[in-house]
C-alpha cells in the first residue's frame, strides 16, 4: 500500500521536458500571432458583412467551433496526405492550432468590432476616410482592447488543448511525458510534474498577454507638455 | 426616548471620510428631509440607519435596538426600518404581489393567505391593488416605486427611509409617488428622506437637515431654514437648487 | 477496401461510437453540474476558507490540460488500488473538469444580478441564505441558461480526449476504422460531421436562448 513517490526519476529527464515545453510554447506563440491575424481579417468580414467572404468565414467558424480539436488534428495529419499533401507531425500540429484559434478569434474580434459606437464610424466617414482606413485607424484598436481578455483566455485554452498533439507524435510537452513514463515507469509522478508545468506555463502566457495588452494594445502615448 | 438615535457616527470609504461624527435624534412621527450636495454624506447616513453600510465608530439605536460596530441585531433592526431606493429595486422575477409578500413569508413566517391579504392592503394604500399579478416590467416607473413603498410598508416598519425616490422618475410621474409619501406622513409614519424636492421638503417635512462635508451643518424647521438660512453654505445651496 | 467496409458498415460503427460520446457527455454534464453547484456555493459563500478552496479548484482544472487530468486520474486511481477502466477514468475526469467550468460560468451569472437586488432584499431583513434562495438565484438561473447550454458543446467536444486513454467513443472508433480501411480522409471527415451534427444544434439553441434573453431585458 505504501507507495514510494519518486520525483527524481522524472527530473532525470529535465532536458526533454524543457524541449517539450519549448515546442508547446512555440506552437502557442505561432497560433496566437497567425490566429489573431486570421481573426482580424475574419472579424472584419463578419462584422461588416462583406459578401461572400463573411459566409466563408461564417462556415469556417461554425465548422471549427462545433468539432473537437483532436478530430481537426487527426483530419489534417492523416487526411491531408491522402489528397497528396505531405505534412509532418510538427507542421500538422502548428497548422491545427492556427486553424482552431483563428476560428475562435474571428468570433471574438467580430464581437469587438460590432461594439464600435456608430458615431465613431460616422465621424470617420465625415472626415472622408476610406473603409480600410476607418477599420485600421478607428475601429481595430478599441475593438482589440475590448476583447483582449477574452482573446487571452482563448489562447491559453488552445495551449492546454494542444496536449493532444502528442497523439500524432508531435514532440510537445505531453509527448515528453509519455516518453518519460514509458522509461521510468513512474506515470503518476511524471504526469503530475508535467501538469504542474502546464499550469505554470498557462500562468506565464496569461501574464505575458496581460503585459502585452497593457503595453501595446491599451497603451497611451506619453503626454507631451505644451501646445 | 427618540425612535432613531445616532451618536458620533463615523464612516470611511478607503481614504474618504464620509461621515465625520453624526448626532441625530428622530422622534416617532417626524418627517425628516435630508438635503445637501452630492458627496455630502446624506445617502451614506441614510444607508447606515438600515445597516446597509456598517459604521466605523459611534452608536446607532433604533426603537431600542442598538447596532454597534458589529452586525449583531441587524435582522431585528431591518424589520423596524424599511427602505425605498432610487432605482426601485423590485424583484423582476416576482409579481407585484409576490414582491410585497416575500419578506413577510420568509422573514416573518407569515402564512401565505395572510401575507396575501397584507399585500393587497398595502397595494390598495398606494393605489395599485389591481396590479397584484403584474410583473414589475409591465409597470411605469412611478407605479414601480409605489410598489416598492408597499413592499417596505408590508413589514410594518417603525420608520421608513427614502433614498432619492423620485430622482429616477420622469417628471410627470414624480407627483404620484410624492402623493403617497405625503399620505404616509399625514398618517403619522416616521419618515427620513434624502430628497431634491425642496418644495416637498418644506411642505411635508417637520425637520430639515442640511449635510455638508460629512457633518450636519444646520438643522431645524424647514420653513424657517428656507426663509432664513443660518449659514452661507445653506444659503448657497438653496440658491443653487431653487 | 470498400468491399470489406461498405459505407453503411462504417456509418453503423461510427453511430455506435457516437452513442458512447453522447453517454459520456451526459454523465459529465449531469454529474459535473451537480458538483459544479457545490463548488459554486462554496465560491459565493463569502466564507474565506471555502472561497479560497473553490477558487483553487477552479484554477487547477481550468489551468491544466484535460488530457493530463485524465492521465492523473487514470494512474492515480490505479495507484490507490482501484481497478480503473477507461470508462470510469473518463467519467470522473470529465465530471471534475465540467464542474470547474460550470461553477465559474455560474459565478459570473450570480455576480451579474444587480447590487440593488441584494440591497433591497437586505433592507427587507432577509439573511444571506434567504437572499440567495428567493432573490438572487432565481434571477441568476435565467441568465445562466444560455451559457450553460453553450458549454454543453464544449463538453461534447471534450469527450474526444477520452479516446486517448482508450475509451472507445466516436473519435477512437474513427481512428480504428481509419487504420483498418486506409481511408483517413473519408473517416475523419465523417467523424467531424458526426460531431458537428451533435454540437451545431446545441450552439444554435444557445444562441437562440441568448437573443431571447436579451430581447426580454
XYZ file of C-alpha atoms in Angstrom:
686
model
C 0.000 0.000 0.000
C 2.756 2.411 0.942
C 3.675 3.816 -2.416
C 7.093 5.450 -2.556
C 6.939 8.609 -4.602
C 9.978 9.191 -6.734
C 10.041 12.550 -8.430
C 13.766 12.373 -9.105
C 13.005 9.726 -11.685
C 11.186 12.466 -13.572
C 13.761 15.200 -13.236
C 16.422 12.934 -14.718
C 14.720 13.765 -17.995
C 14.751 17.529 -17.399
C 16.161 18.367 -20.828
C 13.402 16.513 -22.557
C 10.756 18.263 -20.508
C 12.207 21.651 -21.360
C 12.373 20.815 -25.057
C 8.776 19.657 -24.980
C 7.700 22.802 -23.159
C 9.524 24.926 -25.730
C 7.680 23.126 -28.525
C 4.328 23.732 -26.847
C 5.125 27.399 -26.238
C 6.334 27.898 -29.812
C 3.150 26.325 -31.114
C 1.123 28.620 -28.878
C 3.054 31.702 -29.986
C 2.612 30.949 -33.682
C -1.023 30.109 -33.078
C -1.555 33.380 -31.220
C 0.073 35.568 -33.862
C -1.298 33.921 -37.005
C -4.604 33.067 -35.346
C -5.134 36.673 -34.308
C -4.281 37.859 -37.818
C -6.914 35.493 -39.204
C -9.288 36.722 -36.537
C -8.793 40.360 -37.507
C -9.471 39.634 -41.178
C -12.345 37.278 -40.407
C -13.775 39.535 -37.739
C -13.885 42.447 -40.149
C -15.525 40.422 -42.899
C -18.086 39.056 -40.460
C -18.858 42.299 -38.667
C -19.143 44.347 -41.827
C -20.923 41.612 -43.786
C -18.527 41.650 -46.726
C -20.088 39.073 -49.066
C -19.097 36.441 -49.884
C -16.123 36.431 -47.521
C -18.351 36.679 -44.450
C -20.184 33.499 -45.475
C -16.889 31.678 -45.921
C -15.637 32.822 -42.540
C -19.025 32.013 -41.038
C -18.844 28.425 -42.285
C -15.233 28.138 -41.114
C -16.110 29.401 -37.625
C -19.082 27.090 -37.210
C -17.215 24.072 -38.542
C -14.251 24.540 -36.219
C -16.217 25.559 -33.148
C -18.522 22.566 -33.393
C -15.903 19.830 -33.796
C -13.178 18.707 -31.365
C -9.628 19.950 -31.802
C -8.383 16.357 -31.730
C -10.528 15.426 -34.731
C -9.311 18.506 -36.618
C -5.744 17.442 -35.877
C -6.288 13.853 -36.994
C -8.029 15.054 -40.133
C -5.126 17.342 -41.014
C -2.387 14.835 -40.219
C -3.903 11.652 -41.602
C -6.421 13.052 -44.047
C -4.436 15.621 -45.997
C -1.732 13.158 -47.191
C -4.400 11.145 -48.961
C -5.004 14.281 -51.028
C -1.310 14.274 -51.876
C -0.322 16.932 -49.341
C 2.612 15.609 -47.340
C 2.751 17.082 -43.879
C 4.998 16.352 -40.903
C 3.931 15.921 -37.272
C 5.011 19.358 -36.195
C 3.574 21.031 -39.286
C 0.233 19.353 -38.711
C 0.215 20.421 -35.058
C 1.074 24.037 -35.795
C -1.465 24.164 -38.609
C -4.204 22.656 -36.432
C -3.544 25.167 -33.650
C -3.614 28.097 -36.090
C -6.791 26.906 -37.813
C -8.519 26.250 -34.494
C -7.541 29.504 -32.830
C -8.334 31.510 -35.973
C -11.973 30.457 -35.786
C -12.349 31.482 -32.160
C -10.528 34.795 -32.626
C -12.726 35.586 -35.631
C -15.774 35.277 -33.440
C -14.219 37.187 -30.526
C -12.912 40.055 -32.638
C -16.172 40.268 -34.572
C -17.952 40.991 -31.303
C -15.389 43.673 -30.501
C -15.813 45.332 -33.886
C -19.582 45.246 -33.649
C -19.379 47.071 -30.334
C -17.899 50.130 -32.049
C -20.253 53.045 -31.457
C -21.993 54.060 -34.676
C -20.938 57.675 -34.157
C -17.245 56.771 -34.340
C -17.646 55.380 -37.831
C -19.870 58.250 -38.935
C -17.323 60.744 -37.664
C -14.569 58.990 -39.624
C -16.760 58.865 -42.737
C -17.472 62.559 -42.423
C -13.715 63.094 -42.485
C -13.629 61.354 -45.873
C -11.755 58.291 -44.621
C -11.976 55.113 -46.661
C -13.330 51.787 -45.363
C -9.975 50.192 -44.630
C -8.623 53.419 -43.177
C -11.578 53.575 -40.843
C -11.012 49.957 -39.896
C -7.322 50.230 -39.118
C -7.260 53.721 -37.633
C -10.574 53.988 -35.815
C -12.160 50.590 -35.248
C -9.452 47.993 -34.710
C -7.641 49.180 -31.614
C -10.661 49.887 -29.428
C -12.119 46.565 -30.600
C -8.965 44.667 -29.609
C -8.825 46.490 -26.292
C -12.370 45.443 -25.538
C -11.871 41.762 -26.330
C -8.270 41.364 -25.176
C -9.178 39.422 -22.005
C -11.365 37.014 -23.997
C -8.666 36.641 -26.626
C -6.040 35.937 -23.975
C -8.031 33.231 -22.263
C -8.812 31.598 -25.608
C -5.091 31.439 -26.379
C -4.476 29.737 -23.039
C -7.343 27.309 -23.648
C -5.840 26.355 -27.017
C -2.402 25.864 -25.478
C -3.833 23.472 -22.892
C -5.856 21.719 -25.581
C -2.722 21.277 -27.699
C -1.660 18.499 -25.304
C -3.450 16.096 -27.638
C -0.860 16.840 -30.382
C 1.236 14.151 -28.695
C -1.241 11.745 -30.295
C 0.302 12.246 -33.730
C 3.784 12.077 -32.182
C 4.465 15.799 -32.358
C 7.171 16.299 -29.746
C 5.360 18.622 -27.374
C 5.368 18.570 -23.580
C 2.848 15.752 -23.331
C 4.848 13.687 -25.792
C 7.843 14.118 -23.498
C 5.726 12.972 -20.549
C 4.538 9.885 -22.403
C 8.096 9.025 -23.359
C 9.494 9.544 -19.866
C 6.861 7.473 -18.111
C 7.470 4.624 -20.544
C 11.125 4.662 -19.453
C 10.965 5.265 -15.721
C 7.626 3.522 -15.086
C 6.623 6.450 -12.878
C 3.479 7.511 -14.722
C 1.815 9.277 -11.805
C 4.839 11.368 -10.836
C 5.645 12.184 -14.438
C 2.163 13.397 -15.285
C 1.939 15.318 -12.018
C 5.153 17.187 -12.800
C 4.086 17.876 -16.377
C 0.655 19.035 -15.241
C 2.343 21.481 -12.896
C 4.475 22.669 -15.805
C 1.386 23.277 -17.928
C -0.165 25.156 -15.016
C 2.892 27.381 -14.726
C 3.009 27.899 -18.488
C -0.660 28.843 -18.585
C 0.018 31.377 -15.864
C 3.061 32.700 -17.725
C 1.235 33.049 -21.026
C -1.672 34.791 -19.338
C 0.750 37.130 -17.612
C 2.683 37.853 -20.808
C -0.520 38.556 -22.727
C -1.692 40.790 -19.923
C 1.513 42.809 -20.038
C 1.431 42.910 -23.839
C -2.155 44.088 -23.710
C -1.326 46.870 -21.279
C 1.851 47.992 -23.010
C 0.844 47.648 -26.643
C -2.883 47.281 -27.098
C -4.198 49.672 -24.468
C -1.060 51.827 -24.234
C -1.388 55.575 -24.469
C 1.363 57.774 -25.746
C 3.232 59.666 -23.053
C 1.768 63.105 -22.610
C 3.789 65.902 -24.092
C 3.899 69.246 -22.393
C 2.915 72.480 -24.032
C 0.870 73.025 -27.177
C -36.596 58.419 24.064
C -36.117 59.158 20.343
C -37.110 56.485 17.837
C -33.825 56.801 15.955
C -30.719 57.946 17.796
C -27.249 58.428 16.310
C -24.262 59.479 18.374
C -20.816 60.247 16.988
C -21.274 58.110 13.869
C -18.198 57.874 11.640
C -17.851 56.165 8.275
C -14.834 55.938 5.992
C -14.576 54.524 2.474
C -10.878 53.928 1.902
C -9.291 57.328 2.424
C -12.606 59.112 2.074
C -14.040 60.197 5.427
C -17.735 60.362 4.530
C -19.393 60.733 7.923
C -17.405 62.695 10.477
C -19.387 62.348 13.660
C -23.140 62.477 13.191
C -25.502 63.139 16.116
C -29.159 62.837 15.238
C -32.452 62.292 17.037
C -35.623 61.390 15.183
C -38.851 61.196 17.189
C -41.793 58.975 16.279
C -43.920 60.786 13.706
C -41.119 63.025 12.497
C -40.781 63.672 8.794
C -37.120 64.419 8.229
C -35.732 65.784 4.967
C -32.009 65.274 4.416
C -30.553 67.693 1.911
C -27.075 68.590 0.716
C -24.781 68.461 -2.282
C -23.815 65.125 -3.781
C -20.918 63.718 -1.796
C -22.044 65.450 1.391
C -22.764 62.079 3.005
C -26.550 62.235 3.092
C -27.168 58.951 1.286
C -24.496 57.181 3.329
C -26.120 58.454 6.511
C -29.475 57.086 5.395
C -27.982 53.725 4.467
C -26.299 53.306 7.856
C -29.685 53.551 9.571
C -30.711 50.376 7.722
C -27.352 48.683 8.246
C -26.601 48.689 4.504
C -23.406 50.482 5.483
C -21.611 49.405 8.610
C -20.394 52.216 10.841
C -16.760 52.545 11.851
C -17.372 54.357 15.099
C -20.299 55.636 17.095
C -23.704 54.468 18.210
C -26.937 53.759 16.373
C -30.146 52.883 18.207
C -33.494 52.307 16.513
C -36.515 51.679 18.732
C -34.292 50.325 21.469
C -32.248 48.060 19.169
C -28.601 49.058 19.162
C -26.346 48.445 16.210
C -22.746 48.910 17.219
C -19.737 48.246 15.049
C -20.700 44.579 14.862
C -23.695 43.364 12.891
C -25.424 41.881 15.946
C -29.092 42.661 15.678
C -29.162 43.533 12.029
C -32.167 41.385 11.248
C -34.191 42.890 14.075
C -33.122 46.373 13.063
C -34.120 45.884 9.454
C -37.563 44.691 10.468
C -38.042 48.030 12.187
C -36.552 50.098 9.368
C -37.997 49.985 5.851
C -36.197 51.368 2.838
C -37.172 52.630 -0.592
C -34.451 53.050 -3.235
C -33.840 55.466 -6.073
C -33.818 52.624 -8.612
C -36.905 50.873 -7.113
C -35.060 47.523 -6.996
C -38.193 45.462 -7.402
C -37.514 41.762 -7.868
C -38.043 41.272 -11.622
C -38.766 37.539 -11.401
C -41.650 38.009 -8.963
C -45.092 39.532 -9.490
C -46.037 42.729 -7.725
C -47.935 40.746 -5.096
C -45.039 38.333 -4.592
C -42.642 41.240 -4.237
C -44.699 42.542 -1.345
C -45.263 39.116 0.208
C -41.723 37.764 0.003
C -40.237 39.158 3.194
C -43.459 38.612 5.125
C -43.313 34.917 4.328
C -39.560 34.403 4.535
C -38.613 36.663 7.429
C -41.790 36.950 9.453
C -43.030 33.458 8.596
C -46.475 34.842 7.843
C -48.838 32.287 6.314
C -49.361 32.605 2.567
C -53.015 33.656 2.764
C -52.393 36.248 5.441
C -49.361 37.619 3.588
C -51.571 37.913 0.514
C -54.139 39.899 2.495
C -51.463 42.245 3.826
C -50.027 42.688 0.345
C -53.450 43.571 -1.052
C -53.999 46.051 1.744
C -50.638 47.717 1.125
C -51.129 47.838 -2.628
C -54.550 49.399 -2.067
C -52.886 52.039 0.065
C -50.555 53.028 -2.778
C -53.381 52.807 -5.297
C -52.209 49.714 -7.158
C -54.484 46.945 -5.921
C -55.306 45.925 -9.491
C -51.624 45.322 -10.315
C -51.255 42.414 -7.879
C -50.463 39.846 -10.583
C -48.480 42.110 -12.905
C -44.716 41.872 -13.266
C -42.537 44.908 -12.476
C -41.508 45.481 -16.092
C -45.177 45.909 -17.012
C -45.450 48.982 -14.768
C -44.401 52.583 -15.202
C -41.562 53.921 -13.083
C -43.960 55.716 -10.803
C -46.019 52.568 -10.308
C -42.887 50.530 -9.610
C -41.800 52.972 -6.967
C -45.237 52.828 -5.330
C -44.962 49.032 -5.255
C -41.552 49.416 -3.621
C -43.161 51.586 -0.959
C -45.899 48.999 -0.417
C -43.233 46.284 -0.155
C -41.420 48.201 2.571
C -44.650 49.059 4.423
C -45.803 45.452 4.483
C -43.164 44.707 7.094
C -44.820 47.307 9.349
C -41.605 49.247 9.927
C -41.365 51.882 12.648
C -39.503 54.181 10.296
C -39.284 54.390 6.515
C -36.128 55.556 4.734
C -36.471 57.083 1.266
C -33.299 57.467 -0.788
C -33.994 59.989 -3.577
C -37.045 58.015 -4.514
C -38.175 60.390 -7.270
C -34.783 61.052 -8.883
C -35.025 58.232 -11.416
C -38.566 59.141 -12.470
C -39.807 61.100 -15.453
C -41.087 64.491 -14.242
C -44.737 63.669 -14.874
C -44.516 60.589 -12.616
C -42.989 62.347 -9.609
C -46.223 63.596 -8.124
C -47.988 60.247 -7.856
C -45.120 58.987 -5.712
C -44.914 62.141 -3.602
C -48.662 61.937 -3.020
C -48.215 58.507 -1.463
C -45.412 59.769 0.773
C -47.478 62.781 1.799
C -50.346 60.498 2.756
C -47.990 58.363 4.863
C -46.723 61.476 6.621
C -50.285 62.528 7.407
C -50.992 59.092 8.870
C -48.117 59.638 11.281
C -45.465 57.431 9.686
C -41.915 58.304 10.700
C -40.021 59.194 7.535
C -36.417 60.042 6.808
C -35.852 61.024 3.220
C -32.963 62.159 1.125
C -34.555 64.389 -1.459
C -34.028 67.052 -4.073
C -37.671 68.104 -3.957
C -37.245 71.275 -1.920
C -40.875 72.287 -2.073
C -41.942 68.904 -0.846
C -39.384 69.048 1.961
C -40.716 72.418 3.032
C -44.390 71.480 2.864
C -44.349 67.980 4.303
C -41.231 67.852 6.476
C -41.163 68.983 10.062
C -37.395 68.729 10.320
C -34.751 69.738 7.800
C -31.166 68.542 7.964
C -28.511 70.117 5.790
C -25.427 67.926 5.352
C -22.112 69.458 4.382
C -18.707 67.734 4.216
C -19.822 64.742 6.251
C -21.407 66.719 9.083
C -24.836 68.034 9.945
C -24.155 71.638 9.100
C -27.521 73.009 10.034
C -30.888 71.651 11.108
C -34.256 72.948 12.148
C -37.797 73.614 10.987
C -37.928 73.621 7.158
C -39.969 76.821 6.715
C -37.648 78.793 8.963
C -34.432 77.445 7.435
C -35.614 78.054 3.901
C -36.661 81.588 4.810
C -33.581 82.409 6.843
C -30.615 80.081 6.322
C -28.261 80.346 9.285
C -25.078 79.719 7.305
C -23.773 80.889 3.911
C -23.371 77.249 2.804
C -27.089 76.531 3.212
C -27.995 79.861 1.630
C -25.792 78.966 -1.321
C -27.298 75.514 -1.599
C -30.867 76.785 -1.519
C -29.946 79.441 -4.058
C -28.439 76.826 -6.354
C -31.340 74.352 -6.328
C -34.333 76.692 -6.409
C -11.102 -1.699 -49.432
C -14.693 -0.600 -49.534
C -15.771 -4.083 -50.424
C -14.831 -5.107 -46.921
C -16.159 -1.958 -45.300
C -19.225 -0.755 -47.062
C -20.208 2.799 -46.299
C -23.203 1.520 -44.310
C -20.997 -0.628 -42.132
C -18.786 2.383 -41.498
C -21.699 4.595 -40.557
C -23.012 1.859 -38.335
C -19.750 1.635 -36.403
C -19.499 5.399 -36.108
C -23.056 5.596 -34.806
C -22.128 3.054 -32.146
C -19.156 5.232 -31.165
C -21.312 8.354 -31.179
C -23.652 6.664 -28.702
C -20.797 6.462 -26.213
C -19.825 10.063 -26.899
C -23.372 11.095 -26.029
C -23.428 8.895 -22.937
C -20.142 10.275 -21.643
C -21.258 13.846 -22.396
C -24.488 13.373 -20.478
C -22.747 11.850 -17.479
C -20.137 14.606 -17.427
C -22.793 17.283 -17.806
C -25.182 15.969 -15.165
C -22.577 14.924 -12.576
C -20.441 17.940 -13.409
C -23.482 20.154 -12.992
C -24.198 18.764 -9.538
C -20.555 19.016 -8.472
C -20.413 22.462 -10.075
C -23.299 23.636 -7.892
C -21.399 22.552 -4.790
C -18.292 24.413 -5.980
C -20.429 27.448 -6.853
C -21.960 27.611 -3.386
C -18.518 27.378 -1.835
C -17.278 30.060 -4.220
C -20.002 32.592 -3.378
C -20.432 31.595 0.274
C -18.487 34.612 1.490
C -16.569 32.289 3.839
C -12.844 32.767 3.361
C -11.665 29.173 3.560
C -14.379 27.925 1.204
C -13.735 30.741 -1.257
C -10.003 30.067 -1.394
C -10.545 26.325 -1.736
C -13.116 26.596 -4.517
C -11.039 29.204 -6.333
C -8.020 26.894 -6.263
C -10.165 24.011 -7.522
C -11.425 26.080 -10.441
C -7.969 27.409 -11.293
C -6.349 23.992 -11.299
C -8.958 22.444 -13.588
C -9.090 25.463 -15.884
C -5.318 25.898 -15.883
C -4.202 22.404 -16.852
C -4.895 20.201 -19.892
C -7.876 17.886 -19.675
C -5.634 15.144 -21.066
C -3.280 15.491 -18.078
C -6.230 15.407 -15.707
C -7.380 12.159 -17.282
C -3.882 10.630 -17.084
C -3.508 11.584 -13.424
C -6.916 10.201 -12.522
C -6.247 7.048 -14.501
C -2.847 6.376 -12.943
C -3.674 7.911 -9.574
C -6.733 5.738 -9.055
C -4.900 2.573 -10.037
C -2.148 3.516 -7.580
C -4.792 3.676 -4.869
C -5.634 0.115 -5.794
C -8.835 0.936 -7.681
C -9.201 -1.124 -10.807
C -9.825 1.718 -13.263
C -11.426 1.229 -16.610
C -11.024 3.918 -19.253
C -14.755 4.454 -18.877
C -14.511 5.243 -15.166
C -11.468 7.472 -15.523
C -13.081 9.389 -18.367
C -16.337 9.842 -16.459
C -14.597 11.033 -13.300
C -12.170 13.286 -15.177
C -14.784 14.946 -17.354
C -17.086 15.394 -14.373
C -14.428 17.284 -12.429
C -13.412 19.286 -15.499
C -17.017 20.225 -16.251
C -17.784 21.137 -12.652
C -14.959 23.673 -12.534
C -16.069 25.405 -15.736
C -19.752 25.403 -14.835
C -19.032 26.764 -11.358
C -17.108 29.635 -12.912
C -19.793 30.338 -15.518
C -22.490 30.325 -12.862
C -20.496 32.533 -10.549
C -20.486 35.117 -13.334
C -24.270 34.813 -13.508
C -24.690 35.279 -9.754
C -22.482 38.354 -9.933
C -24.486 39.700 -12.868
C -27.508 40.108 -10.599
C -27.557 43.855 -9.838
C -26.342 45.070 -6.472
C -29.689 46.782 -5.894
C -31.343 43.368 -5.641
C -29.050 42.423 -2.759
C -29.652 45.764 -1.069
C -33.405 45.705 -1.482
C -33.666 42.198 -0.072
C -31.264 43.086 2.736
C -33.368 46.093 3.638
C -36.326 43.709 3.973
C -34.340 41.802 6.626
C -33.654 38.706 4.505
C -30.454 36.943 5.554
C -27.801 35.710 3.134
C -29.379 32.330 2.519
C -32.825 33.799 2.016
C -31.450 36.427 -0.368
C -29.742 33.709 -2.392
C -32.691 31.357 -2.378
C -35.509 33.801 -3.131
C -33.968 36.758 -4.921
C -30.524 36.132 -6.426
C -30.516 32.507 -7.607
C -33.847 32.655 -9.446
C -32.520 35.598 -11.446
C -29.054 34.089 -11.919
C -30.690 30.903 -13.205
C -32.356 32.795 -16.048
C -29.073 34.418 -17.016
C -27.297 31.059 -16.767
C -29.403 29.001 -19.165
C -27.853 30.219 -22.433
C -24.157 29.968 -21.428
C -24.830 26.595 -19.799
C -26.289 25.160 -22.998
C -23.354 26.746 -24.828
C -20.928 24.977 -22.531
C -22.598 21.647 -23.277
C -20.987 21.994 -26.720
C -17.588 22.207 -25.031
C -18.389 19.100 -23.010
C -19.285 17.076 -26.099
C -16.068 18.154 -27.815
C -14.003 17.474 -24.706
C -15.122 13.850 -24.590
C -12.930 13.282 -27.676
C -9.898 13.493 -25.381
C -11.133 10.376 -23.574
C -10.256 8.401 -26.705
C -6.597 8.873 -25.797
C -6.907 6.923 -22.555
C -8.586 4.183 -24.552
C -12.274 4.904 -24.186
C -13.993 3.787 -27.356
C -16.217 6.676 -28.315
C -16.624 8.438 -31.633
C -13.029 9.613 -32.137
C -11.490 6.317 -31.062
C -13.867 4.416 -33.320
C -12.838 6.723 -36.145
C -9.141 6.145 -35.523
C -9.603 2.372 -35.547
C -11.657 2.490 -38.742
C -9.106 4.790 -40.380
C -6.383 2.274 -39.595
C -8.400 -0.605 -40.893
C -9.670 0.988 -44.099
C -6.747 3.235 -45.042
C -9.344 5.913 -45.758
C -8.452 8.555 -43.150
C -9.799 11.462 -45.203
C -13.228 9.894 -45.502
C -13.360 8.520 -41.968
C -12.196 11.609 -40.103
C -14.423 13.691 -42.357
C -17.371 11.567 -41.273
C -16.298 11.786 -37.634
C -16.135 15.580 -37.897
C -19.592 15.661 -39.470
C -20.929 13.487 -36.664
C -19.582 15.866 -34.015
C -20.937 18.786 -35.982
C -24.385 17.225 -36.049
C -24.239 16.763 -32.282
C -22.866 20.227 -31.482
C -24.308 22.610 -34.021
C -27.947 22.308 -32.894
C -26.792 22.957 -29.329
C -24.825 26.021 -30.467
C -27.836 27.334 -32.349
C -30.106 26.709 -29.391
C -27.697 28.510 -27.044
C -27.591 31.494 -29.392
C -31.373 31.488 -29.664
C -31.700 31.480 -25.871
C -29.242 34.330 -25.610
C -31.075 36.577 -28.066
C -34.338 35.693 -26.388
C -32.918 36.649 -23.022
C -31.519 39.945 -24.285
C -34.753 40.768 -26.058
C -36.628 40.169 -22.815
C -34.480 42.637 -20.934
